[in-house]
CSV table of C-alpha atoms in Angstrom, one decimal:
chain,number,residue,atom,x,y,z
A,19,UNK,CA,67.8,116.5,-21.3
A,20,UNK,CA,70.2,113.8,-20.0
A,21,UNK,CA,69.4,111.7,-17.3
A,22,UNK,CA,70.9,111.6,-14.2
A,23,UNK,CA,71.4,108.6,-11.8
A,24,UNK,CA,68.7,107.7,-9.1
A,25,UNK,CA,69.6,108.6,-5.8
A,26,UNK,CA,69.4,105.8,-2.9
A,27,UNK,CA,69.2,103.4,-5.7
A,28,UNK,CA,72.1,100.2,-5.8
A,29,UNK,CA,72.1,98.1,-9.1
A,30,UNK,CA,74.1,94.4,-9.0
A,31,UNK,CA,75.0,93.1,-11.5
A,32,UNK,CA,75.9,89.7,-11.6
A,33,UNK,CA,78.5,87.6,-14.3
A,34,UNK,CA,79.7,84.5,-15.0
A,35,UNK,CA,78.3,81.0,-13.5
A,36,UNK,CA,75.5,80.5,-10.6
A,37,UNK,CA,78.2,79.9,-7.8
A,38,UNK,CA,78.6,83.9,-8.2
A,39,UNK,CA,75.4,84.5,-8.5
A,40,UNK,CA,74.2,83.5,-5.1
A,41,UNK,CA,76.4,85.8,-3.5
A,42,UNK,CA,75.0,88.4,-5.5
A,43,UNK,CA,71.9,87.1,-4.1
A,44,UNK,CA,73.7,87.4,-0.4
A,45,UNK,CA,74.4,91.0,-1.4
A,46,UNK,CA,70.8,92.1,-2.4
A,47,UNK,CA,69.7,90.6,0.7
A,48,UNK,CA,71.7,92.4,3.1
A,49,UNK,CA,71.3,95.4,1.2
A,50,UNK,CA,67.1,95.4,1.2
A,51,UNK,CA,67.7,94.2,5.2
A,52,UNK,CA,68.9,97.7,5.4
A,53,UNK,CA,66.1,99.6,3.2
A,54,UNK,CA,67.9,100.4,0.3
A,55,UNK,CA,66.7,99.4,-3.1
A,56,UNK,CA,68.4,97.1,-4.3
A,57,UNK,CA,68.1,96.0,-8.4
A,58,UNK,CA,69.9,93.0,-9.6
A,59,UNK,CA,70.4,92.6,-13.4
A,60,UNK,CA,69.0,96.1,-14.7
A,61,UNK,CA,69.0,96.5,-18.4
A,62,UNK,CA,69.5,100.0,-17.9
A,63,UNK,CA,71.4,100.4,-14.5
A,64,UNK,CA,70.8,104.1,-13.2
A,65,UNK,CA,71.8,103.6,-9.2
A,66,UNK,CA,74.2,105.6,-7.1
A,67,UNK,CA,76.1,102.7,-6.9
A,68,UNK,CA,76.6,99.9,-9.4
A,69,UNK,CA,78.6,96.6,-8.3
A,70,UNK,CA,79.4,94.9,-10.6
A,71,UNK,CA,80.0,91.3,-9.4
A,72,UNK,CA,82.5,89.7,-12.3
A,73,UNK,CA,83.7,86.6,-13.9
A,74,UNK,CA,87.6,85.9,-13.9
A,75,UNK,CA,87.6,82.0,-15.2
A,76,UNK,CA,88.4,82.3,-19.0
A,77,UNK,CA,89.4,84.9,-21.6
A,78,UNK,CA,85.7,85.7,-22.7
A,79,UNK,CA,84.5,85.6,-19.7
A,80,UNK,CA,86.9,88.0,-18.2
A,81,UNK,CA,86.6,90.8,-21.4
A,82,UNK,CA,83.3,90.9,-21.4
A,83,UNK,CA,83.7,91.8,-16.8
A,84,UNK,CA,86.1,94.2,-18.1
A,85,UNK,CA,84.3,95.6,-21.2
A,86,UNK,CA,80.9,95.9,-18.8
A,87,UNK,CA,83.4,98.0,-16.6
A,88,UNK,CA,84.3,100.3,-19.1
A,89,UNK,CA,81.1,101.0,-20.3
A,90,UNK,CA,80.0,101.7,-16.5
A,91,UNK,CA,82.8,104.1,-16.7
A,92,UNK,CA,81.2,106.3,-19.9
A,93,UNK,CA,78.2,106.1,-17.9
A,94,UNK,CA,79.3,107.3,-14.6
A,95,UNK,CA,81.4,110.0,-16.5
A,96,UNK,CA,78.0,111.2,-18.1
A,97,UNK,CA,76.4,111.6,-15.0
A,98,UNK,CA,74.3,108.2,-16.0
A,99,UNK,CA,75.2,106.6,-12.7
A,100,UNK,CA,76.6,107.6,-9.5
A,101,UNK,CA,79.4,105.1,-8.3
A,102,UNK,CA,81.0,101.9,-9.4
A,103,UNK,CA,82.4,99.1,-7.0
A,104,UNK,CA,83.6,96.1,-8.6
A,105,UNK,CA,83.7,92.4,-6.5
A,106,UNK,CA,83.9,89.0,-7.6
A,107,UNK,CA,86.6,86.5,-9.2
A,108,UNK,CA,88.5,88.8,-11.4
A,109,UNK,CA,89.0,91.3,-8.8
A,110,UNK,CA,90.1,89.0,-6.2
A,111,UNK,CA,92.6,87.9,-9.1
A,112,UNK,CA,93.6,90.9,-10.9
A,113,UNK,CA,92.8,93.8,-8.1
A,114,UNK,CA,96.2,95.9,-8.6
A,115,UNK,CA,96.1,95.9,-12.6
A,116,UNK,CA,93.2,96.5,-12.6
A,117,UNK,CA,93.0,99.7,-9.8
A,118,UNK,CA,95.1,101.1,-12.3
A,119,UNK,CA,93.4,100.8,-15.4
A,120,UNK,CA,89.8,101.8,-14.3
A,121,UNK,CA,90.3,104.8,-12.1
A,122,UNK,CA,86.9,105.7,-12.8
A,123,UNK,CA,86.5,102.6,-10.2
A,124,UNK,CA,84.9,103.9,-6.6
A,125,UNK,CA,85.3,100.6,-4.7
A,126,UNK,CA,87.1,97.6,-5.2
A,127,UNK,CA,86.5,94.4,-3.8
A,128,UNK,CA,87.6,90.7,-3.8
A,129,UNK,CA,85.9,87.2,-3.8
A,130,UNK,CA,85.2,87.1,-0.3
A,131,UNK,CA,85.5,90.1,1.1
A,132,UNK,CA,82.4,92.0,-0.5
A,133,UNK,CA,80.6,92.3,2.3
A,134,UNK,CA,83.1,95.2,3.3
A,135,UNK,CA,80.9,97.0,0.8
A,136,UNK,CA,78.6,97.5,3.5
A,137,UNK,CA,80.9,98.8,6.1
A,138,UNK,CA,81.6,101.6,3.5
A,139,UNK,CA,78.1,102.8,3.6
A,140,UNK,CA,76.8,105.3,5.9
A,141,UNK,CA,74.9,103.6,8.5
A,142,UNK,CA,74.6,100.1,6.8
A,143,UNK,CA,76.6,97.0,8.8
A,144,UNK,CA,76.1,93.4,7.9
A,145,UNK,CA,73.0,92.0,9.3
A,146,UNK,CA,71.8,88.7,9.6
A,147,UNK,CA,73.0,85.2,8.9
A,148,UNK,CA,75.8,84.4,6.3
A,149,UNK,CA,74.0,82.5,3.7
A,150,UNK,CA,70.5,84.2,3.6
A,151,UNK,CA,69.9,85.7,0.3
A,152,UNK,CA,67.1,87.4,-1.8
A,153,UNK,CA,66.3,85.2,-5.1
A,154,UNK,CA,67.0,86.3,-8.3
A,155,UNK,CA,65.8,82.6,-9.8
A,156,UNK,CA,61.9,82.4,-10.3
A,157,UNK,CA,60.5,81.6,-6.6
A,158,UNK,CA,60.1,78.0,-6.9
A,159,UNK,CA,64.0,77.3,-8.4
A,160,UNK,CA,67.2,78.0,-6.3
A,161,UNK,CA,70.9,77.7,-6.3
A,162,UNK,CA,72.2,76.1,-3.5
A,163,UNK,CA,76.3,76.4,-3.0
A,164,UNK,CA,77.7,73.6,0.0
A,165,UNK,CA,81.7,74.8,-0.6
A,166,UNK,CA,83.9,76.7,-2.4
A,167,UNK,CA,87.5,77.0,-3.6
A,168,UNK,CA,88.9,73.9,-5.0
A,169,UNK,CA,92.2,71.5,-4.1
A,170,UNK,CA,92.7,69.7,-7.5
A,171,UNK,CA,94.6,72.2,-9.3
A,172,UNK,CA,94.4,71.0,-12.6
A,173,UNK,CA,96.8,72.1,-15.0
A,174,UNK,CA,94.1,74.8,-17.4
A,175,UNK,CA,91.8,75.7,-14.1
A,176,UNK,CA,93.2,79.3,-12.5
A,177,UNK,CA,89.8,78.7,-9.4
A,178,UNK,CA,92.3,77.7,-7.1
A,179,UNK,CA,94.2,80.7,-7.8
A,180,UNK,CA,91.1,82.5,-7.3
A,181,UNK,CA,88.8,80.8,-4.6
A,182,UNK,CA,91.6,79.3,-2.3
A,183,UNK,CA,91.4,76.1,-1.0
A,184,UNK,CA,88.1,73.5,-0.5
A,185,UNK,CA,86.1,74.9,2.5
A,186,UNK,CA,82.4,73.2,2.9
A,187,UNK,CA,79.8,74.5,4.6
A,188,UNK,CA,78.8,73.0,7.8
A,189,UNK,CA,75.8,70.4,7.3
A,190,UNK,CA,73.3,71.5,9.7
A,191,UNK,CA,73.9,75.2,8.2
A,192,UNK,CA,73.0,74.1,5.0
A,193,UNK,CA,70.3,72.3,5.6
A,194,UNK,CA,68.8,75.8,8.2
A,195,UNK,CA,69.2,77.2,4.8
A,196,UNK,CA,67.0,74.9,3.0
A,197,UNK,CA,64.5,74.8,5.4
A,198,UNK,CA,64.1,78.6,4.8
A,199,UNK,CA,63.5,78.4,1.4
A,200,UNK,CA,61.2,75.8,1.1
A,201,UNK,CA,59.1,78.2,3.1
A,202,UNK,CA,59.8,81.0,0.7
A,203,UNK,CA,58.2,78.3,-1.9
A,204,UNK,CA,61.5,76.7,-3.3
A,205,UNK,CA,60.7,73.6,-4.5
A,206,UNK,CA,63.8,72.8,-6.6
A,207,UNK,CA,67.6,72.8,-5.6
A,208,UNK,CA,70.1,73.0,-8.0
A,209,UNK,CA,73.4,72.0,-5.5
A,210,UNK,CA,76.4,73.5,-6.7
A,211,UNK,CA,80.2,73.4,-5.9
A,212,UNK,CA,83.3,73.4,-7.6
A,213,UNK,CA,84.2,70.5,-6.1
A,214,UNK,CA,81.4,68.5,-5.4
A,215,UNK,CA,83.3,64.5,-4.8
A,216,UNK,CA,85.3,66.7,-1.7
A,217,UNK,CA,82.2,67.9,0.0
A,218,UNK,CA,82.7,67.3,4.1
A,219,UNK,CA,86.5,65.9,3.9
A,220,UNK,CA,87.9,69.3,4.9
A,221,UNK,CA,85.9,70.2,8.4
A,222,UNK,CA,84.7,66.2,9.2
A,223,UNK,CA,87.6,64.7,8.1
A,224,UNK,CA,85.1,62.3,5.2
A,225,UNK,CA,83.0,62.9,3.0
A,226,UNK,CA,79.7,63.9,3.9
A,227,UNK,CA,77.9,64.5,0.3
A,228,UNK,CA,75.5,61.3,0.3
A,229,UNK,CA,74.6,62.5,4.0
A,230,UNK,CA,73.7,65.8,3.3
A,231,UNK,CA,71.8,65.2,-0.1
A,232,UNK,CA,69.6,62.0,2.3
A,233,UNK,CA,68.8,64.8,5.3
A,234,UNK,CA,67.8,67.5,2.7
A,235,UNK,CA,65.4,64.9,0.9
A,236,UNK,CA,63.9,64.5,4.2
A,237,UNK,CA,62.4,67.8,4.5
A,238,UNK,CA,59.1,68.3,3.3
A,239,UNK,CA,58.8,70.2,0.3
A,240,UNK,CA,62.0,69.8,-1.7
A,241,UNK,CA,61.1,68.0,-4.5
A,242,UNK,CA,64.0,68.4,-6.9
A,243,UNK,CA,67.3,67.7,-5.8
A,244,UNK,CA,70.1,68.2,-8.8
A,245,UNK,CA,73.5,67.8,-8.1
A,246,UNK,CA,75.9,69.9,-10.2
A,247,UNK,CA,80.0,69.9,-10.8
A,248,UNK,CA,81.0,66.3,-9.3
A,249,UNK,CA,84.7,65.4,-9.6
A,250,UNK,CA,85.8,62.1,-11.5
A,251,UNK,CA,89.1,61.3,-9.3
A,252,UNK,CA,87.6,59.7,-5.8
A,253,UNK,CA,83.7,60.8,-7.1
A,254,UNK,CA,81.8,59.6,-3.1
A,255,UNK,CA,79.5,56.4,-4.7
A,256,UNK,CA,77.5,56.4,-2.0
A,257,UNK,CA,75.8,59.4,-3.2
A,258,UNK,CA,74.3,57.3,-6.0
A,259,UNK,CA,73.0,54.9,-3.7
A,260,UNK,CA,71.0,58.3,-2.0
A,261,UNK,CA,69.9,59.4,-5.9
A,262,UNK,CA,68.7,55.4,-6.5
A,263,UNK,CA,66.4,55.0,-3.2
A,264,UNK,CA,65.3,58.8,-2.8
A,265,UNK,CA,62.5,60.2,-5.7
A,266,UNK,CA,63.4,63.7,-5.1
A,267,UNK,CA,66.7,63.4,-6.0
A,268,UNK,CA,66.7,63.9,-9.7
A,269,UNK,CA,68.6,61.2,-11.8
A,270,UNK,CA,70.8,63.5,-13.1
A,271,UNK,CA,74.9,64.4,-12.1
A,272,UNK,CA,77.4,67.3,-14.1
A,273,UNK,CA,80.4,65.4,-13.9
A,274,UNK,CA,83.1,67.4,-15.9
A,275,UNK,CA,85.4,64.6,-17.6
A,276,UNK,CA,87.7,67.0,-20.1
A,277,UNK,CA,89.6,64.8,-21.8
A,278,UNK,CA,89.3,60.6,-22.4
A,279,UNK,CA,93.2,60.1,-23.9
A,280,UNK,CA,96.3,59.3,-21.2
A,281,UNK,CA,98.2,61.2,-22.4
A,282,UNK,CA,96.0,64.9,-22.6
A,283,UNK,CA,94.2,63.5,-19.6
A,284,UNK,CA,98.5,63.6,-17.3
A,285,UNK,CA,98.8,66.8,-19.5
A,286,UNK,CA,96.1,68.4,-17.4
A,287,UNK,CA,96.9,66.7,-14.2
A,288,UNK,CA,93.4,65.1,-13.8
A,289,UNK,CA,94.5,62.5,-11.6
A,290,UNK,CA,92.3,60.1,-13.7
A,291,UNK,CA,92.7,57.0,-16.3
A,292,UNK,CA,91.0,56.6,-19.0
A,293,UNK,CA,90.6,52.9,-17.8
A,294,UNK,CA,89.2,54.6,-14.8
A,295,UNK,CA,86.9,57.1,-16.2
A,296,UNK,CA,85.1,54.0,-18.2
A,297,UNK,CA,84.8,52.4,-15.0
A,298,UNK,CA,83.3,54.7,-13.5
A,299,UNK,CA,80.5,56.1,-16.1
A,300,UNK,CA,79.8,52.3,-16.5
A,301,UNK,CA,79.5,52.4,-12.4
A,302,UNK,CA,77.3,55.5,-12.3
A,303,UNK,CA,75.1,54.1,-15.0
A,304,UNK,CA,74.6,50.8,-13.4
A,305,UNK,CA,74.1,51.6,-9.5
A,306,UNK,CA,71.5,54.7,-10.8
A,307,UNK,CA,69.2,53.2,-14.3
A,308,UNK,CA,68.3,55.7,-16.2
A,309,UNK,CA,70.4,58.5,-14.9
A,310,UNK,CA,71.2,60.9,-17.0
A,311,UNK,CA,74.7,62.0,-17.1
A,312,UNK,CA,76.2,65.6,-18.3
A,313,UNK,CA,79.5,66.7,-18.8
A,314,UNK,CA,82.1,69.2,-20.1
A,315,UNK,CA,84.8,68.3,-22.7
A,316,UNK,CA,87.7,70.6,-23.6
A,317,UNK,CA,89.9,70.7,-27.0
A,318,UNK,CA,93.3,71.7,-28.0
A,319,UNK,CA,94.8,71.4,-24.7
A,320,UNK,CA,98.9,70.9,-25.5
A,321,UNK,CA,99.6,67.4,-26.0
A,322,UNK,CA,96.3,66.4,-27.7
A,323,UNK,CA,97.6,65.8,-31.6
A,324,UNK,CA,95.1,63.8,-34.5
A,325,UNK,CA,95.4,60.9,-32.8
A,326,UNK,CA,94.4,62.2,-29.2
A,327,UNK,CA,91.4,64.1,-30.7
A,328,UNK,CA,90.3,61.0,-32.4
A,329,UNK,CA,90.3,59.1,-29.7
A,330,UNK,CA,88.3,62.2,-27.6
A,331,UNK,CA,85.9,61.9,-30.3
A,332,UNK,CA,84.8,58.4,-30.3
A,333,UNK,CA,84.5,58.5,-26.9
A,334,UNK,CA,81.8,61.0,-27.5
A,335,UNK,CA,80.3,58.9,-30.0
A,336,UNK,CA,79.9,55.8,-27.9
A,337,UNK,CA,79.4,57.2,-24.3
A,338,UNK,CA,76.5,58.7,-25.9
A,339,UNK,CA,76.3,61.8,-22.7
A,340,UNK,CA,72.7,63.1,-22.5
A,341,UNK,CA,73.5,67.1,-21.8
A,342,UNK,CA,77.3,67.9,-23.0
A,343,UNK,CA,79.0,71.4,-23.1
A,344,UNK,CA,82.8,71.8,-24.3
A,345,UNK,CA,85.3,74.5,-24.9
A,346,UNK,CA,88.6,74.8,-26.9
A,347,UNK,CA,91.5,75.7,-24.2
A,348,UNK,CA,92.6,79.2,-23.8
A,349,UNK,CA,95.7,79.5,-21.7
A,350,UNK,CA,95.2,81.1,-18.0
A,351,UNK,CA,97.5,83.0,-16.6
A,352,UNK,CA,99.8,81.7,-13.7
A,353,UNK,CA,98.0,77.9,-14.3
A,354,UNK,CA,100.4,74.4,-14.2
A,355,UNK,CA,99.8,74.9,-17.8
A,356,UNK,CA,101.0,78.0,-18.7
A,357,UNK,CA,104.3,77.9,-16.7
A,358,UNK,CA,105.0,74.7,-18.1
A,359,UNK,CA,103.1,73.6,-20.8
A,360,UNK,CA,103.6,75.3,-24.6
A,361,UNK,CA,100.0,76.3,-26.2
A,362,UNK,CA,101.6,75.2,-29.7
A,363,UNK,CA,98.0,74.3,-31.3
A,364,UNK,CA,96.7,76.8,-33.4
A,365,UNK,CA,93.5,78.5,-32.4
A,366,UNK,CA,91.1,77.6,-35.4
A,367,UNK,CA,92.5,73.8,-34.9
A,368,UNK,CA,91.2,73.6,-31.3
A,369,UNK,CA,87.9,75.2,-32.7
A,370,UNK,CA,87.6,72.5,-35.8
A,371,UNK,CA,87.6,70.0,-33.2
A,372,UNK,CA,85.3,72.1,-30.7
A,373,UNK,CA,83.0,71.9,-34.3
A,374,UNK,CA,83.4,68.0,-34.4
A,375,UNK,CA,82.5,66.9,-31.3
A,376,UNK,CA,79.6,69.5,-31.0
A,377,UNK,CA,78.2,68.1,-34.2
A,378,UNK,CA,78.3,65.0,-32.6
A,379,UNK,CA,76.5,65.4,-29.7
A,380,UNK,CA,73.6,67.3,-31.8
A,381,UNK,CA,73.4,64.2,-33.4
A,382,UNK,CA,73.4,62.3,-30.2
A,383,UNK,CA,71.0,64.4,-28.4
A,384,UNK,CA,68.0,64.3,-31.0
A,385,UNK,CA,68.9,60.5,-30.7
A,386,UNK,CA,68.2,60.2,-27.2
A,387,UNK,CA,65.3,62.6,-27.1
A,388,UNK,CA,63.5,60.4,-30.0
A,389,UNK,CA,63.3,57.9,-27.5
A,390,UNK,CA,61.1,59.8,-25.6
A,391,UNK,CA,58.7,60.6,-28.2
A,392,UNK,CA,55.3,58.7,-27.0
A,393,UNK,CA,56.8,58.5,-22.9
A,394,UNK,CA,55.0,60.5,-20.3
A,395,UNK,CA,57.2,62.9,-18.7
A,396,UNK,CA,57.2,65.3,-15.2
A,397,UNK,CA,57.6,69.1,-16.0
A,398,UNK,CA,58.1,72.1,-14.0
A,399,UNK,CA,56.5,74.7,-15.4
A,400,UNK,CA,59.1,77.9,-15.8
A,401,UNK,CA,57.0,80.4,-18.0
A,402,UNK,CA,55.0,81.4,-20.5
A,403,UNK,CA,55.2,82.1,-24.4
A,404,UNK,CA,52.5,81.9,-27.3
A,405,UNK,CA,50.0,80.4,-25.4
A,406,UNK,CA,52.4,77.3,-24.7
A,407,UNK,CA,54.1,76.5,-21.3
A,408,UNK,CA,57.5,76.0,-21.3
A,409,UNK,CA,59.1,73.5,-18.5
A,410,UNK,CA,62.0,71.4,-17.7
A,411,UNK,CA,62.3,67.8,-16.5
A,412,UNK,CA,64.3,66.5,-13.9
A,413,UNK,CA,67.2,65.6,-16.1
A,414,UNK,CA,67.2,69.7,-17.2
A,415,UNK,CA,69.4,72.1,-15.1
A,416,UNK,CA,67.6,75.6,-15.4
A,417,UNK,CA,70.1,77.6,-17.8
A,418,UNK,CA,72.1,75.0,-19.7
A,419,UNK,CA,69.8,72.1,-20.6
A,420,UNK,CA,66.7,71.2,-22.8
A,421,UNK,CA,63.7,72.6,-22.1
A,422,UNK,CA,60.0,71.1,-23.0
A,423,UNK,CA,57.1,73.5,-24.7
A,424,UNK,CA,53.8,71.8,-23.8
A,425,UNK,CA,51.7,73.5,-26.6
A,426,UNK,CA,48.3,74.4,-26.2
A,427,UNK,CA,48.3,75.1,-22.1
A,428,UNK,CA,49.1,78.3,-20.0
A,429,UNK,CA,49.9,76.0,-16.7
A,430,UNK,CA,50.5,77.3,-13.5
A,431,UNK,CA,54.1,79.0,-13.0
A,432,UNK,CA,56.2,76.6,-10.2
A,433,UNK,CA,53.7,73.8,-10.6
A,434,UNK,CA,54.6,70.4,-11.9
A,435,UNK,CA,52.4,68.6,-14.9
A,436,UNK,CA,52.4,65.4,-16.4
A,437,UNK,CA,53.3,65.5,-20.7
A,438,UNK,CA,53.2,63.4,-23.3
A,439,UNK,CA,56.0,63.7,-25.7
A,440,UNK,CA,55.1,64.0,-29.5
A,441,UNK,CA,58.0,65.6,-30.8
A,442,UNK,CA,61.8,65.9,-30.5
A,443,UNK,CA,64.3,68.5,-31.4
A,444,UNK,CA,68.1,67.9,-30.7
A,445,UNK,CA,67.8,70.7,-27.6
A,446,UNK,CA,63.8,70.5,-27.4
A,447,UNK,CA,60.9,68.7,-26.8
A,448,UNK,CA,57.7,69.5,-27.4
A,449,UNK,CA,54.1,67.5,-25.9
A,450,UNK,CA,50.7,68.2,-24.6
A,451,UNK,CA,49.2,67.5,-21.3
């Protein structure tokens, strides 16, 4: 007998990076608000409605929205599921292709305008304030987003295409928001932005980012401030000066760089030197000791020969970047770079080189985390396997970075513990209470 979908029952399901995931979160909680049940991430999605909240920000990122999409389509055609409403970056990007190639769609939505969603349900309006959410972290870890959109426009990024303009979220709201979820238990906030360096200058007329990182380290109970996806070009120092003086602000910052050579680095329109991007890691490093830096590289962008590459990776080799992710370009449509810009290098070039300087940082990495071997280190603890607990330190963002197995203890879940580090792996450590 074939099964049929569950009546009354909504799955989300939620792609792509953590900024879309805490509107997913938004979207579950105005959904529960209203009685339904709501299931975020189902293995096995079986609801009368599946929304389907996509990626649009690279090629793999937006086939595997679309293949999802597709699959959702056998299923509703099967009886499997009831409806399908799609929202989210590719959408908002791609809506009237996409209407036409997936019929089988109910609903279609944008980036922002999801929420309509609601208004299309019998008896269901939006309730509530804006930013209040149902977590899909564990309790103890959330994702906080200050701003979206983005006013850079660099030549390879199509999120101002997508997400419009910088727009920040008011201070006082943010921190209301906070507040709230240290009472649900957060302890941990992961802040998040596209644009982090432009936080404030686009409703205060400055920057506010050191400001708001200070008053949310005044409220009791946040003990882990991370900040995520700071921009090099006129990157607000001040905010180190907030991570040096104030213990729950983690010594850690995700500062994409891209590129190191000139010429690659006016190629993409960064708006940075290479002269300047020394100056500045050597800043960051200085006002903040032991801060621990991550970043995201990119290879093959057009203009980046032997030479360029070269120079990219030594740059890797002697900067020495504790948490490092990179990609070979893929050409976005309707970018700086794709209108004017030829992508002449071929694709398993740009991958070689995504090889070389991945190597690297492997060895890099187990370099660093030798150094710890011996060094008593804070973990929170995030779960459970084998008997061991497995945890993260404050220089690991959930998702992304290194985790550490303490071996031999089943620790509290959301509780901090001191370890002792007696082995390193390039992407691991492992220690004991």
């Amino acid at each position: 007998m074939n099964r049929t979908f569950e009546k009354g029952r909504i799955d989300v399901i939620s792609m792509g990076c953590s900024k879309n995931l805490v509107d997913s979160e938004r979207l579950l909680h105005r959904l529960e608000a209203k009685g339904l049940s709501a299931v975020h991430d189902s293995e096995d999605p079986c609801g009368e409605w599946v929304i389907v909240n996509t990626c649009g920000f690279i090629g793999d990122a937006k086939e595997e929205s679309i293949n999802l999409i597709l699959e959702l389509a056998d299923a509703k055609r099967e009886g499997r599921i009831g409806n399908i409403a799609v929202m989210g970056c590719l959408s908002e990007r791609y809506m009237k292709e996409l209407q036409e190639e997936i019929p089988e769609v109910d609903k279609w939505y944008g980036k922002f305008n999801w929420n309509l969603f609601l208004n299309d349900l019998p008896d269901i309006a939006p309730t509530g304030r804006p930013w209040e959410r149902i977590l899909t972290t564990p309790p103890h870890s959330a994702f906080l987003k200050i701003s979206e959109g983005c006013n850079r426009f660099c030549a390879f990024c199509a999120i101002p295409l997508i997400t419009g303009r910088h727009k920040s979220r008011p201070v006082e709201e943010i921190l209301e928001e906070v507040r709230k979820l240290v009472g649900e238990g957060v302890k941990e906030f992961n802040v998040i932005a596209q644009d982090l360096s432009s936080y404030g200058s686009d409703i205060y007329g400055e920057k506010r980012l050191a400001e708001l990182i200070d008053r949310m380290a005044d409220i009791p109970g946040v003990e882990w401030i991370r900040l995520h996806y700071g921009y090099p070009s006129d990157f607000p120092m001040d905010v180190l000066d907030v991570m040096r003086r104030r213990e729950n602000v983690c010594n850690y910052l995700d500062i994409a760089l891209q590129h190191i050579s000139d010429p690659v680095l006016s190629n993409m329109r960064r708006h940075i030197s290479k002269e300047e991007t020394l100056r500045l890691i050597e800043e960051i490093r200085s006002r903040v000791p032991g801060i621990r830096l991550r970043t995201t590289l990119m290879t093959g962008f057009p203009g980046e020969g032997e030479k360029e590459f070269e120079e990219l990776l030594e740059f890797v080799k002697t900067q020495k970047f504790d948490r490092m992710g990179a990609f070979a370009y893929c050409e976005e449509d309707d970018t700086w770079a794709a209108l004017n810009l030829e992508d002449s290098i071929p694709e398993e070039i740009k991958q070689e080189r995504l090889d070389k300087i991945m190597a690297a940082q492997e060895e890099i990495a187990l370099q660093l985390n030798e150094k710890l071997i011996g060094e008593k280190v804070r973990v929170l603890v995030e779960r459970h396997e084998n008997g061991d607990s497995i945890g993260r330190t404050q220089w690991d963002s959930p998702e992304v970075d290194p985790e550490v197995i303490i071996r031999g203890a089943v620790l509290p879940i959301g509780e901090f513990a001191d370890v002792r580090i007696e082995e390193a792996l390039p992407f691991e450590l492992i220690g004991r209470i």
